[in-house]
């Protein structure tokens, strides 16, 4: 049996809340990903935080 897990990268529109920041994943992503590995997960859904990548239409920031 394979288990799939992932991190939510949603921005809650109208509230200005970034779920990655709210859960402090942006701060602890290294530790979080090590925990994923330590748990033995074989599949991980890791979506791009598009609300940070394209803050303005047609302007992309791939730093994160």
Coordinates of C-alpha atoms in Angstrom, one line a residue:
X1 CA 0.0 0.0 0.0
X2 CA 1.3 3.4 -0.9
X3 CA 0.4 6.5 1.1
X4 CA 0.4 9.9 -0.6
X5 CA 0.8 13.1 1.5
X6 CA 1.4 16.7 0.7
X7 CA 1.7 20.3 1.8
X8 CA -1.0 22.8 1.1
X9 CA 0.2 25.9 -0.6
X10 CA -3.0 27.9 -0.8
X11 CA -3.5 31.6 -0.2
X12 CA -6.9 32.3 1.4
X13 CA -8.2 35.0 -0.8
X14 CA -9.9 37.9 0.8
X15 CA -8.1 37.3 4.0
X16 CA -4.5 37.7 2.9
X17 CA -3.6 34.5 4.6
X18 CA -0.9 32.2 3.1
X19 CA -1.3 28.7 4.5
X20 CA 2.4 27.9 4.1
X21 CA 3.2 30.9 6.3
X22 CA 0.3 30.2 8.7
X23 CA 1.6 26.6 9.3
X24 CA 5.2 28.0 9.4
X25 CA 6.2 25.6 6.6
X26 CA 8.1 28.4 4.9
X27 CA 10.2 28.6 8.0
X28 CA 10.6 24.9 8.7
X29 CA 10.5 23.4 5.2
X30 CA 13.8 21.6 5.7
X31 CA 12.7 19.9 8.9
X32 CA 9.2 19.2 7.5
X33 CA 10.7 17.5 4.4
X34 CA 13.1 15.4 6.6
X35 CA 10.1 14.3 8.7
X36 CA 8.4 13.2 5.4
X37 CA 11.5 11.1 4.6
X38 CA 11.7 9.8 8.2
X39 CA 8.1 8.6 8.0
X40 CA 8.9 6.5 5.0
X41 CA 6.5 8.2 2.7
X42 CA 7.1 7.2 -0.9
X43 CA 4.9 9.8 -2.6
X44 CA 4.7 13.5 -1.8
X45 CA 2.5 16.1 -3.5
X46 CA 4.4 19.3 -3.3
X47 CA 2.7 22.1 -5.2
X48 CA 4.2 25.4 -6.2
X49 CA 2.9 28.5 -4.2
X50 CA 1.7 30.3 -7.3
X51 CA 0.4 33.2 -5.3
X52 CA 4.1 33.9 -4.4
X53 CA 5.5 33.1 -7.8
X54 CA 3.3 35.4 -9.8
X55 CA 2.3 38.2 -7.6
X56 CA 1.8 40.5 -10.6
X57 CA 0.4 39.2 -13.9
X58 CA 3.3 38.2 -16.1
X59 CA 6.0 38.8 -13.4
X60 CA 7.5 35.7 -12.0
X61 CA 9.7 35.2 -8.9
X62 CA 11.1 31.6 -8.7
X63 CA 13.3 32.3 -5.6
X64 CA 11.2 30.3 -3.1

